[in-house]
Coordinates of C-alpha atoms in Angstrom, one line a residue:
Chain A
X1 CA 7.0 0.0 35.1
X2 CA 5.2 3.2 35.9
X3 CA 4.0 4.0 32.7
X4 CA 2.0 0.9 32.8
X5 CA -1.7 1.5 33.4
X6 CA -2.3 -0.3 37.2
X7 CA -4.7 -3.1 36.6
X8 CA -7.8 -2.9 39.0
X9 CA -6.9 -6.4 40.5
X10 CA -3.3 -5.5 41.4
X11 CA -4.1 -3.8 44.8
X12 CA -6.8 -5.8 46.4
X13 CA -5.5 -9.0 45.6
X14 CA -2.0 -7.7 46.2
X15 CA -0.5 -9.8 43.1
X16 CA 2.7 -9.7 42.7
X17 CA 4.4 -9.1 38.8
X18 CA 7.2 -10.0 38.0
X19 CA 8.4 -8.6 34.3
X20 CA 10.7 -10.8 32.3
X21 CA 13.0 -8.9 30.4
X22 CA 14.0 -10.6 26.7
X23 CA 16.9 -10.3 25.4
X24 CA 17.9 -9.2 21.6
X25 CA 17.8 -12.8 20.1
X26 CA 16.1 -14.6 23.0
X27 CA 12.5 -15.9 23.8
X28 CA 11.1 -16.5 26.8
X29 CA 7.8 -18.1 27.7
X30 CA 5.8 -16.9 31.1
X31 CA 2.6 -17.5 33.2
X32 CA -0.1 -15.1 34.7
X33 CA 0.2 -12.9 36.0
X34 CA 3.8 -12.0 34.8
X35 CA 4.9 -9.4 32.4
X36 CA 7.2 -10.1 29.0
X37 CA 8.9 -7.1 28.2
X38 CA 11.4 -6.6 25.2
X39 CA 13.2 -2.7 24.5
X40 CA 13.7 -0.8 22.0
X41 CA 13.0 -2.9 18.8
X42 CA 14.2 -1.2 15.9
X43 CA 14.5 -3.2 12.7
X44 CA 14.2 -6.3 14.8
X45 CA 10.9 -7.5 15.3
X46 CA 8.9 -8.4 18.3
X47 CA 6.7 -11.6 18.3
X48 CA 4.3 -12.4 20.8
X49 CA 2.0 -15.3 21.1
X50 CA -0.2 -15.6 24.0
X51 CA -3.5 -18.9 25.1
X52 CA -6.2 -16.7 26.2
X53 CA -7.7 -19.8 28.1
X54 CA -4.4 -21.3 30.0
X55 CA -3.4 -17.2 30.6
X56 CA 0.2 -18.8 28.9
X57 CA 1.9 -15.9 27.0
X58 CA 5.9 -16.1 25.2
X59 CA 7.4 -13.2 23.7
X60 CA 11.0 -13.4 21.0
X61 CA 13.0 -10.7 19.7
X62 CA 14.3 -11.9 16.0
X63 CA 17.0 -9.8 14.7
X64 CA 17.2 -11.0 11.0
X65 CA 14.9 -13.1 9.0
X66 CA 16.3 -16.3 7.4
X67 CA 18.7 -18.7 9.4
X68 CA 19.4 -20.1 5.6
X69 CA 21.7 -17.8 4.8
X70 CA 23.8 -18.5 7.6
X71 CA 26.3 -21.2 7.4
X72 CA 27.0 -21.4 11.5
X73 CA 23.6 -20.8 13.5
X74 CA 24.5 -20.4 17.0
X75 CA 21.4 -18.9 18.2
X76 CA 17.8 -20.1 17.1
X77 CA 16.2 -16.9 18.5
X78 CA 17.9 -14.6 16.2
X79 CA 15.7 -15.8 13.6
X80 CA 12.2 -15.8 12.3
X81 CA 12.1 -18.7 10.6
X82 CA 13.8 -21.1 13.1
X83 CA 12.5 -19.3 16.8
X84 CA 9.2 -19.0 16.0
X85 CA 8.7 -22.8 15.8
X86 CA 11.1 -22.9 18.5
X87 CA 8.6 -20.3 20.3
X88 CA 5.6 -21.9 19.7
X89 CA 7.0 -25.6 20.9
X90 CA 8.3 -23.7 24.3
X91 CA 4.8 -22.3 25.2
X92 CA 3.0 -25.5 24.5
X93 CA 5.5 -27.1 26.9
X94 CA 4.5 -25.0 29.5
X95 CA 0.6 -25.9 29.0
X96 CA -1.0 -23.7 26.0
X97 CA -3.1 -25.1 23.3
X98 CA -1.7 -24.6 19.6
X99 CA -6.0 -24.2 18.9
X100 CA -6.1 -21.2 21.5
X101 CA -2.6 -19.2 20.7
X102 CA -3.0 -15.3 19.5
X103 CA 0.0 -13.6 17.9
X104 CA 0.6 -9.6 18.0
X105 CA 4.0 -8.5 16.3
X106 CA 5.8 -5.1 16.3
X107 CA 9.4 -3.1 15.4
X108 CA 10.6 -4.1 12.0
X109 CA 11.2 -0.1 11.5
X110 CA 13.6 2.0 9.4
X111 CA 15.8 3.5 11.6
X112 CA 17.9 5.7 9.7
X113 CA 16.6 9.1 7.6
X114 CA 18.1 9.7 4.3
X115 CA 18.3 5.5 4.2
X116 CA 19.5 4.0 0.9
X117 CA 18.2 0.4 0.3
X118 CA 21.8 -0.6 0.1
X119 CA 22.5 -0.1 4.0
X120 CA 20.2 -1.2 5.8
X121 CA 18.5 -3.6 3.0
X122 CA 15.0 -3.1 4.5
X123 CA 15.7 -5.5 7.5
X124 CA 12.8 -4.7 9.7
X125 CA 10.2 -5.1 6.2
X126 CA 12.1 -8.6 6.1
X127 CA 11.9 -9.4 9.7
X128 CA 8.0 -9.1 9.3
X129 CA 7.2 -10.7 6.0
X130 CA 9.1 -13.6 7.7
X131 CA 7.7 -13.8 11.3
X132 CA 4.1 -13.2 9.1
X133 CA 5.0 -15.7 6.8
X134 CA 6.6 -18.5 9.5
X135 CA 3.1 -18.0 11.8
X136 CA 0.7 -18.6 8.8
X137 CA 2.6 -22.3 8.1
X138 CA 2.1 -22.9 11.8
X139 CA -1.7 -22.3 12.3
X140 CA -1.2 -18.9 14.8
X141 CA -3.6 -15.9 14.1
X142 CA -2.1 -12.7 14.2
X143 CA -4.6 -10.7 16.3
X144 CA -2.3 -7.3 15.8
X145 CA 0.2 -5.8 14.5
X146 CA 2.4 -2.3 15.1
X147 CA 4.5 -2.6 12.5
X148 CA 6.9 -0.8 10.2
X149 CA 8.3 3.1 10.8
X150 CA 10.7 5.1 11.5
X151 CA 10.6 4.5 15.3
X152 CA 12.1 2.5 17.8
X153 CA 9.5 0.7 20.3
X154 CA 9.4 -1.8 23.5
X155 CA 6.9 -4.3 24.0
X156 CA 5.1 -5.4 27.0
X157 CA 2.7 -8.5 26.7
X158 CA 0.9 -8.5 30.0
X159 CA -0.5 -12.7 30.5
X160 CA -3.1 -11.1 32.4
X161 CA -5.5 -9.6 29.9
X162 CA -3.3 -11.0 26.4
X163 CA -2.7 -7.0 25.8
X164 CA 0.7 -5.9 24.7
X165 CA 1.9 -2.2 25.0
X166 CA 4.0 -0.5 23.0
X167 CA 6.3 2.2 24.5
X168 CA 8.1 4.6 22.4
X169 CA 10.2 7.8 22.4
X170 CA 8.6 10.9 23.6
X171 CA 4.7 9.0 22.7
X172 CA 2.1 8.0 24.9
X173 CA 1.8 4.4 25.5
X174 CA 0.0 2.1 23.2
X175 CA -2.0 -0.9 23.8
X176 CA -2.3 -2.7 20.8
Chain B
X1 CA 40.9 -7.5 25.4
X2 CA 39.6 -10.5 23.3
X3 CA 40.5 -14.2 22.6
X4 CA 38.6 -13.7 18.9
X5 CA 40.4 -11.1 17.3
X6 CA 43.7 -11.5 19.5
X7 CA 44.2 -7.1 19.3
X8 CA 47.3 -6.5 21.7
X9 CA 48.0 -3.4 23.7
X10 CA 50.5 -2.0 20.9
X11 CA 47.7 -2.5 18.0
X12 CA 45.0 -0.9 20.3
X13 CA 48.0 2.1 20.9
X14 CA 48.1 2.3 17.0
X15 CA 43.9 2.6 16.7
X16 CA 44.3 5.4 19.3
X17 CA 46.6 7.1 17.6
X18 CA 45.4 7.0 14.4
X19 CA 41.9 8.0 16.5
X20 CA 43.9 11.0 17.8
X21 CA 45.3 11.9 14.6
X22 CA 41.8 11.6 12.9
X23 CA 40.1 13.8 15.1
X24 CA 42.8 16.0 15.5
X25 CA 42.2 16.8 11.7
X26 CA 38.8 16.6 12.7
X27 CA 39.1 19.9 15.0
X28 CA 40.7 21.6 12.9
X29 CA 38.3 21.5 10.2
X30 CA 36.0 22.2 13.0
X31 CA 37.8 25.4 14.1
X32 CA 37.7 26.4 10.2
X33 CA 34.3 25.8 9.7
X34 CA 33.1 27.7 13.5
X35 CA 36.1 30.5 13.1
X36 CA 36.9 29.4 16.8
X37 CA 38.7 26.8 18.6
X38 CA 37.3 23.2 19.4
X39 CA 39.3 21.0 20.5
X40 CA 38.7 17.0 20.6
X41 CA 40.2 14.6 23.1
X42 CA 40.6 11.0 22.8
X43 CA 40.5 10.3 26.0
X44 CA 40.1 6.0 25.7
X45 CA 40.0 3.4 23.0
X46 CA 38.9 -0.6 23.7
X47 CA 37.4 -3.1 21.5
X48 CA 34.8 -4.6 23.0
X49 CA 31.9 -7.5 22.5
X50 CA 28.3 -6.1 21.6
X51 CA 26.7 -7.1 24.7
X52 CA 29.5 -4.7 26.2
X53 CA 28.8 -2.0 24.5
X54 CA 24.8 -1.4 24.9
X55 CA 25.0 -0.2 28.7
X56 CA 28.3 1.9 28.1
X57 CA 26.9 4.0 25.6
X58 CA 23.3 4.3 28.2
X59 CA 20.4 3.0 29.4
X60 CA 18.5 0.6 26.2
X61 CA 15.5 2.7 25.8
X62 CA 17.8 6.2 25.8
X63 CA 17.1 9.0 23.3
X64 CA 20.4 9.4 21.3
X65 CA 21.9 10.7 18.2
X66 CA 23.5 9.0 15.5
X67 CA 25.5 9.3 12.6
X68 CA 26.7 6.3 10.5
X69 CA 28.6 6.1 7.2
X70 CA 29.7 2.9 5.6
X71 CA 32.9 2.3 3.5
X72 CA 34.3 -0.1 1.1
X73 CA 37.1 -0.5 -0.7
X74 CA 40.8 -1.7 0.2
X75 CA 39.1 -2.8 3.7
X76 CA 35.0 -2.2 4.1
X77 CA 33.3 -1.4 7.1
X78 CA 31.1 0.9 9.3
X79 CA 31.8 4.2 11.7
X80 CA 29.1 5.7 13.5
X81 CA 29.0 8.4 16.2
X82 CA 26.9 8.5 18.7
X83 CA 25.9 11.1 21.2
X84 CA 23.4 11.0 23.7
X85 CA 20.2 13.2 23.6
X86 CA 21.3 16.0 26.2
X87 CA 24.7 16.2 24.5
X88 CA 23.6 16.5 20.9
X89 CA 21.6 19.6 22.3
X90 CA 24.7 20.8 24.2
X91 CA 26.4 20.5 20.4
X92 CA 24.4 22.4 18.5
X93 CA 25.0 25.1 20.9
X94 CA 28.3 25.0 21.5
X95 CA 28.4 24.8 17.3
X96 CA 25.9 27.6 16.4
X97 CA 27.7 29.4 18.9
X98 CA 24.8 29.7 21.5
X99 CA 24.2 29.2 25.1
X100 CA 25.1 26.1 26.4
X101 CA 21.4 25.2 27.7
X102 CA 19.9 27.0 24.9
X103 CA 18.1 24.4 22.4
X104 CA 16.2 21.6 24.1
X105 CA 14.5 19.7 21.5
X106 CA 16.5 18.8 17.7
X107 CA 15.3 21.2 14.9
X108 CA 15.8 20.4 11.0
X109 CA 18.8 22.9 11.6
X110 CA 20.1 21.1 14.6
X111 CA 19.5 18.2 12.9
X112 CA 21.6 19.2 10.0
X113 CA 24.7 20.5 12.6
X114 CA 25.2 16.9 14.0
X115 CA 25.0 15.6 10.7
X116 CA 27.5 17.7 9.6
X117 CA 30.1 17.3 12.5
X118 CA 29.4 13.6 12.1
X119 CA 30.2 13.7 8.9
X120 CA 33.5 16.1 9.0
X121 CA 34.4 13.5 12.3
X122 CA 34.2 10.0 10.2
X123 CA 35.6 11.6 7.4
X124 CA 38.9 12.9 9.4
X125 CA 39.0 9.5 10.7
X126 CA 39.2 7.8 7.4
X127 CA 41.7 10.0 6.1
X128 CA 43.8 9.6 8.7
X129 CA 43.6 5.7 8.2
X130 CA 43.8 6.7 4.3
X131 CA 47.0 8.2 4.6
X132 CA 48.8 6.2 7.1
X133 CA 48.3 3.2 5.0
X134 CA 48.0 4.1 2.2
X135 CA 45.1 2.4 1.5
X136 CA 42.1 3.4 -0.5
X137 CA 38.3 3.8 1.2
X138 CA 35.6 5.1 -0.4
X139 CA 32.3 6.1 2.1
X140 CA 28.6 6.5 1.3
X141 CA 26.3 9.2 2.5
X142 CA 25.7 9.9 6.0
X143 CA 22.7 8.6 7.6
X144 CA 20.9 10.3 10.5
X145 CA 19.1 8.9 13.2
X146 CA 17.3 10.2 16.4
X147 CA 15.2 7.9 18.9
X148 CA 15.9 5.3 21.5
X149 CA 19.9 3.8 21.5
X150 CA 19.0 0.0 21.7
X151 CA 16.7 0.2 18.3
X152 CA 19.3 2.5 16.4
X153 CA 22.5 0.1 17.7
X154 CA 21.0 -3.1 17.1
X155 CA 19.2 -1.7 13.7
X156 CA 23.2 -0.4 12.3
X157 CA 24.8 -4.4 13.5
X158 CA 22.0 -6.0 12.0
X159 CA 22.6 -3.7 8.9
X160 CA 26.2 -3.9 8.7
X161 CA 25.9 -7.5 9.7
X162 CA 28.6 -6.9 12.5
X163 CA 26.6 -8.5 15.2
X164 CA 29.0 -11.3 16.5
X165 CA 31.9 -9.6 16.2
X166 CA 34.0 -7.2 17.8
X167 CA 33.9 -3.0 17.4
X168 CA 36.0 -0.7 18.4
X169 CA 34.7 1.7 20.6
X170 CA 36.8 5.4 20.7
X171 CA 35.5 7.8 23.4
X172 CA 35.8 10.9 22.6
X173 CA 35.3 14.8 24.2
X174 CA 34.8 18.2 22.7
X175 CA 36.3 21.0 24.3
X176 CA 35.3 24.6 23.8
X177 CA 36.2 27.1 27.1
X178 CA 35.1 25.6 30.3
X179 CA 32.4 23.0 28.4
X180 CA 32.9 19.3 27.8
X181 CA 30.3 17.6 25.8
X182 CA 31.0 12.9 25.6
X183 CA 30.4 11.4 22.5
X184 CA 30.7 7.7 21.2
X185 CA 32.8 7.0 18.2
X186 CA 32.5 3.2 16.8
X187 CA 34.4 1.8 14.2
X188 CA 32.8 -1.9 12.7
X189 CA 35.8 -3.4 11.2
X190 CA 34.0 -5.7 7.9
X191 CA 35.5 -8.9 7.9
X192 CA 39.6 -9.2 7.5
X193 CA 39.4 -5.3 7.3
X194 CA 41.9 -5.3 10.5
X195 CA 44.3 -7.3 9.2
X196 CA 44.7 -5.7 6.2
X197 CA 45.0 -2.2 8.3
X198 CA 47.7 -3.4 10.2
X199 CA 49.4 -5.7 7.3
X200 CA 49.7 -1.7 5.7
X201 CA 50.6 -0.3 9.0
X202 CA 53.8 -2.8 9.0
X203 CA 52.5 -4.1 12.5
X204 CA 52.4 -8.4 12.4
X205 CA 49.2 -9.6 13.5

């Protein structure tokens, strides 16, 4: 990742990062110093949560909002309201404190100009109500959010300093 | 080939023809439209799993173009077309009748041009599959859509609610002189919408 701003530790302690990639409808937890990085979210919506204290951070990429709907749930992680919990049990497993855990969430944009509400039913404005909605009954403060759009974006959530960029088309890179 | 939809060769041969025909119609309106010659080649038709079709079309985080139409009906589903950044540019100038090189970044009008010629493409298509069933399709407005691939792909499947199933993907290659420009034709069968096609077509499943 070369658009990634080096941190000043990197060289003298000669760390070395490894960056996770997550899948669409996946989640992943990981330890300091590595990277989580998820592409090109466009309705879908990015969730991170990361313990400040243990350096712990997990990152999912939901693709639709309610797993009620379906009647054959294969995967967890395409869902807000069944892979956040799933999310936040993982990265307690692996040592963070459900006290300590951050969220930041981004995507859940519009992709298509012209849009009629009957296509793409406002998916990405669903996603986030949802993942918003799912963290609240679990306890997590959301710390930020880059939400909402017409614009496609990959997250980064760096377990080093809790900060997650956003990279998007033709934009400078935002830390958010 | 898949286990889940069980397509053969000779109902992939039909797609490809009917592709062929579609587009075939397709350059012709072209040529109308332009008062020159374009002409489209189909060059390769598969269906294919999702996961399978991400890297084909480029890399996740890709600028691209896309235009998508959805159609109900006799049989529902999706088309889109999907070119990537470099060749929409190439488009507009091969279709405004400029340079090849000339436009490097998407105005409203170039904007407007690949609208269009997605537009006159899916439309072809669904006439052709119109009149060799016989069946009746009615599609909605274009929408347009310009940024990274993965967020535009992922954002139509989640919209069309295609996501575990199969599409079909039609490659497809403008010709005009000496200059080739790649594009990405998809076609998002709703469910049962392929049997029905090939009930019409006379073909058994």
């Amino acid at each position: 990742m070369q658009l990634l701003p080096a941190r000043e530790n990197q060289v003298s302690q000669a760390v070395l990062v490894t960056e996770i990639q997550v899948g669409i409808a996946e989640l992943k937890v990981a330890g300091h110093p590595d990277r989580l990085i998820t592409f090109s979210l466009g309705s879908c919506v990015g969730v991170s949560l990361y313990d400040p204290f243990t350096r712990v951070g997990g990152l999912i990429h939901i693709m639709l909002p309610d797993s009620t709907q379906f009647n054959n749930v294969t995967k967890p992680a395409k869902f807000a309201d069944l892979g956040i919990p799933l999310l936040f049990s993982e990265i307690r497993r692996y040592g963070a404190r459900s006290a300590n855990l951050q969220a930041k969430l981004a995507g859940g944009a519009q992709m298509f100009s012209g849009s009629n509400d009957k296509f793409e039913l406002n998916i990405g404005g669903r996603n986030a109500m949802m993942a918003r909605q799912t963290l609240k009954k679990l306890g997590i403060k959301i710390l930020a959010e880059e939400l909402g759009g017409n614009r496609g974006r990959t997250m980064i959530l760096d377990t080093v300093s809790g900060q997650v960029f956003i990279r998007m088309a033709g934009s400078q890179l935002k830390v958010i | 080939m898949s286990e889940r939809i069980e397509m053969s060769c000779s109902h992939l041969d039909v797609l490809q023809e009917i592709s062929n025909i579609g587009l075939g119609n397709a350059a012709t309106a072209l040529a109308e439209l332009l008062k020159k010659k374009v002409d489209i080649a189909v060059p390769h038709a598969s269906f294919l799993e999702m996961e399978q079709v991400f890297p084909l079309v480029g890399g996740l985080e890709e600028v691209v173009a896309c235009v998508n139409l959805s159609f109900d009906g006799d049989v529902a589903g999706t088309v889109m077309y999907i070119f990537a950044e470099k060749s929409a540019y190439k488009l507009v100038d091969m279709l405004l009748g400029q340079e090849i090189g000339a436009t490097g970044e998407l105005s409203a009008l170039g904007e407007s041009v690949i609208m269009e010629i997605g537009n006159i493409l899916t439309g072809s298509f669904m006439n052709a599959i119109g009149s060799m069933t016989g069946l009746t399709m009615q599609t909605s407005v274009p929408l347009f859509a310009f940024d990274m691939m993965g967020a535009i792909l992922s954002a139509s499947l989640v919209a069309s609610g295609h996501w575990d199933e199969q599409v079909l993907l039609i490659e497809t290659i403008f010709l005009q002189n000496n200059d080739q420009i790649k594009g990405h034709f998809f076609l998002l069968p709703g469910t049962g919408a392929l049997d029905r096609l090939f009930e019409a077509l006379g073909i058994p499943a």
